[in-house]
Amino acid sequence: MSNGTAIIDTSTIVKGVDPKAPVPITVARGDGIGPEIMDATLRILDAAGAPLRYDTIDIGKEVYLQGHTSGIAPESWETIRRNKVFLKAPITTPLGGGYKSLNVTIRKTLNLFANVRPSKSYAPFVASTHPGINLVVVRENEEDLYAGIEHQQTDEVSQVLKLVTRPGSERIIRYAFEYARAYGRRKVTCMTKDNIMKLTDGLFHRVFEEVAEEYPDIESEHQIIDIGAARLAAQPETFDVIVTLNLYGDILSDIASQVSGSVGLAGSANIGDEVAMFEAVHGSAPDIAGKDVANPSGLLLAATQLLVHIGEAEIAERIKNAWLTTLESGIHTADIYREGLSRREVGTQEFTEAVIERLGQRPRQLAPVQYRPGGIEVSPKPRPRRVKELVGVDAFLDWAAADRDPNVLGRGLRAGTPGGWELKMITNRGVKVYPDGLPETFCTDHWRCRFVRTDGGPTDLPAVLELLGALGGAGFDVIKTEHLYTFDGERGYSLGQGE
Ligand code: NAD
């Protein structure tokens, strides 16, 4: 592992011992239309002079049916890990239970922390309701509510842990800025809900502001996710690169795909510290498999992402501009063919030939692309650890007395609190209900009781255990605790609503 530093070790892959040696990449031809569009893509890569060597592995339906429930044979992992760069065609997930999503397995197993999904319209050559859209959603892929840490704590209440980390945030945000530079983009928009979640989303926003300062050449802005999502749906052309947390990114990337109307032309990348996987957004389209009608563009554009990723920006540019020129020429596969807009309907192979013929040409009406050489690398900045001090504890109780009167609970807790500790407040679903709560506030069986030290004695684990022991002894059902810390004197916990 590279300790979260380089996205890909280009020193071994690209520069290598012999700079002219081809870069080995793993290729999976998938099933359905997978083999046809992979053949088309590799032909174009070869014709453009991409310095790549292909190690092919089997994934998908046949592998599932051989009894590998993840859709990939154990020996294929070694090839993927060794080559570090993986171009994957779509696969068919067999119907029936027990089969796991290969994408989720690959993403989780290989720590692919960034999901990068460009959305673009190619009007007037491909019909679109938003002709000006040209944006990329860079979604954090591992943290946030998707860490999958859930607990039912009382009869009435379940919780999920939303984890946002400084290294995880820094890595994805740096990636977004590096991506913007590599792809000649001008603006990065961060979206969070930090007006509500000040510590988790607030951390992501703060790290964004810090990292943005290091990229004065790239414009940066922050939008609250709700209005940001609304603007994305209504005015997608105002966005360039969007970087955001896992759940928001999941939703935003689907909104962006939908409004661009070009899902069939979209590629996507999943990027990790070591390994990166590139694929089309669409599936294996079994309805048109083997008919030479599939559009290879989604996979081809994913392959251009792959080339920029490994530092072959010039070849990526050559391919993308030839592809744009082909679209402009009106040479279209059936999925995007429109009477009046298109000139000639072609199959997969003829479309591939048309792109190859146009290598070296630049589009006239659609904006040609220009990528910066150098590839994408992310190096987090070292920072000193801050001084952490324990200043109190939130004890969560399961308490379901008949009338659920917070004043009864408060008085009972005060009577059971050992010397040196004081009950500061009780909240229910985050709202302060004691002391001085309002009778209208609805109360569940899940109570957060905040205790602080009052006697100047140590606030440490033995003191906390003494408190919990006393509460247990007084008959209270403590279901969990959260320690209240300060970091360099700064409060590391939220106040109760009304505290
Ligand atoms: P799909 O994307 O395969 O097809 C949806 C529609 O779009 C179909 O009418 C299809 O003919 C058309 N289409 C898709 N790609 C096209 C292309 N390149 N050119 C022309 N037309 C194209 O979605 P689906 O039908 O819901 O799924 C089919 C299979 O693919 C399922 O088994 C699903 O699990 C799998 N799938 C795989 C991936 C992946 O491997 N990344 C992603 C999505 C779906």
PDB file of C-alpha atoms in Angstrom, residues 32-44 282 285 288-300 323 326 331-335 344-356:
ATOM      1  CA  GLY A  32     -23.640  -9.673 -23.702  1.00  0.00           C
ATOM      2  CA  ILE A  33     -22.317  -6.810 -25.871  1.00  0.00           C
ATOM      3  CA  GLY A  34     -19.126  -6.741 -23.735  1.00  0.00           C
ATOM      4  CA  PRO A  35     -16.843  -8.640 -26.163  1.00  0.00           C
ATOM      5  CA  GLU A  36     -17.983  -6.578 -29.186  1.00  0.00           C
ATOM      6  CA  ILE A  37     -17.477  -3.193 -27.570  1.00  0.00           C
ATOM      7  CA  MET A  38     -14.195  -4.295 -25.968  1.00  0.00           C
ATOM      8  CA  ASP A  39     -12.844  -5.436 -29.353  1.00  0.00           C
ATOM      9  CA  ALA A  40     -13.894  -2.096 -30.842  1.00  0.00           C
ATOM     10  CA  THR A  41     -12.255  -0.141 -28.014  1.00  0.00           C
ATOM     11  CA  LEU A  42      -8.973  -2.070 -28.164  1.00  0.00           C
ATOM     12  CA  ARG A  43      -8.814  -1.642 -31.937  1.00  0.00           C
ATOM     13  CA  ILE A  44      -9.106   2.126 -31.527  1.00  0.00           C
ATOM     14  CA  HIS A 282     -24.397   0.926 -19.213  1.00  0.00           C
ATOM     15  CA  ALA A 285     -27.491  -5.183 -23.165  1.00  0.00           C
ATOM     16  CA  ILE A 288     -28.705  -6.576 -28.793  1.00  0.00           C
ATOM     17  CA  ALA A 289     -25.710  -8.836 -28.091  1.00  0.00           C
ATOM     18  CA  GLY A 290     -23.925 -10.374 -31.094  1.00  0.00           C
ATOM     19  CA  LYS A 291     -25.770  -8.190 -33.643  1.00  0.00           C
ATOM     20  CA  ASP A 292     -23.007  -5.654 -34.367  1.00  0.00           C
ATOM     21  CA  VAL A 293     -25.301  -2.779 -33.354  1.00  0.00           C
ATOM     22  CA  ALA A 294     -23.938  -1.847 -29.883  1.00  0.00           C
ATOM     23  CA  ASN A 295     -22.419   1.584 -29.394  1.00  0.00           C
ATOM     24  CA  PRO A 296     -18.846   1.142 -28.094  1.00  0.00           C
ATOM     25  CA  SER A 297     -18.588   4.801 -26.985  1.00  0.00           C
ATOM     26  CA  GLY A 298     -19.137   4.317 -23.222  1.00  0.00           C
ATOM     27  CA  LEU A 299     -16.268   1.860 -22.942  1.00  0.00           C
ATOM     28  CA  LEU A 300     -14.103   3.882 -25.333  1.00  0.00           C
ATOM     29  CA  TRP A 323     -14.590  10.296 -31.606  1.00  0.00           C
ATOM     30  CA  THR A 326     -17.163  11.046 -35.848  1.00  0.00           C
ATOM     31  CA  ILE A 331     -22.034   8.652 -38.324  1.00  0.00           C
ATOM     32  CA  HIS A 332     -24.126   7.206 -35.529  1.00  0.00           C
ATOM     33  CA  THR A 333     -24.959   3.801 -34.057  1.00  0.00           C
ATOM     34  CA  ALA A 334     -28.661   2.915 -33.802  1.00  0.00           C
ATOM     35  CA  ASP A 335     -29.049   4.037 -30.170  1.00  0.00           C
ATOM     36  CA  ARG A 344     -25.603   7.460 -41.589  1.00  0.00           C
ATOM     37  CA  GLU A 345     -26.610   4.600 -39.293  1.00  0.00           C
ATOM     38  CA  VAL A 346     -23.724   2.218 -38.715  1.00  0.00           C
ATOM     39  CA  GLY A 347     -22.941  -0.901 -36.718  1.00  0.00           C
ATOM     40  CA  THR A 348     -20.276  -1.339 -34.049  1.00  0.00           C
ATOM     41  CA  GLN A 349     -17.515  -2.244 -36.477  1.00  0.00           C
ATOM     42  CA  GLU A 350     -18.241   0.490 -38.991  1.00  0.00           C
ATOM     43  CA  PHE A 351     -18.392   3.065 -36.200  1.00  0.00           C
ATOM     44  CA  THR A 352     -15.010   1.798 -34.970  1.00  0.00           C
ATOM     45  CA  GLU A 353     -13.550   2.192 -38.478  1.00  0.00           C
ATOM     46  CA  ALA A 354     -14.980   5.719 -38.674  1.00  0.00           C
ATOM     47  CA  VAL A 355     -13.247   6.723 -35.416  1.00  0.00           C
ATOM     48  CA  ILE A 356      -9.947   5.169 -36.538  1.00  0.00           C
TER      49      ILE A 356
END
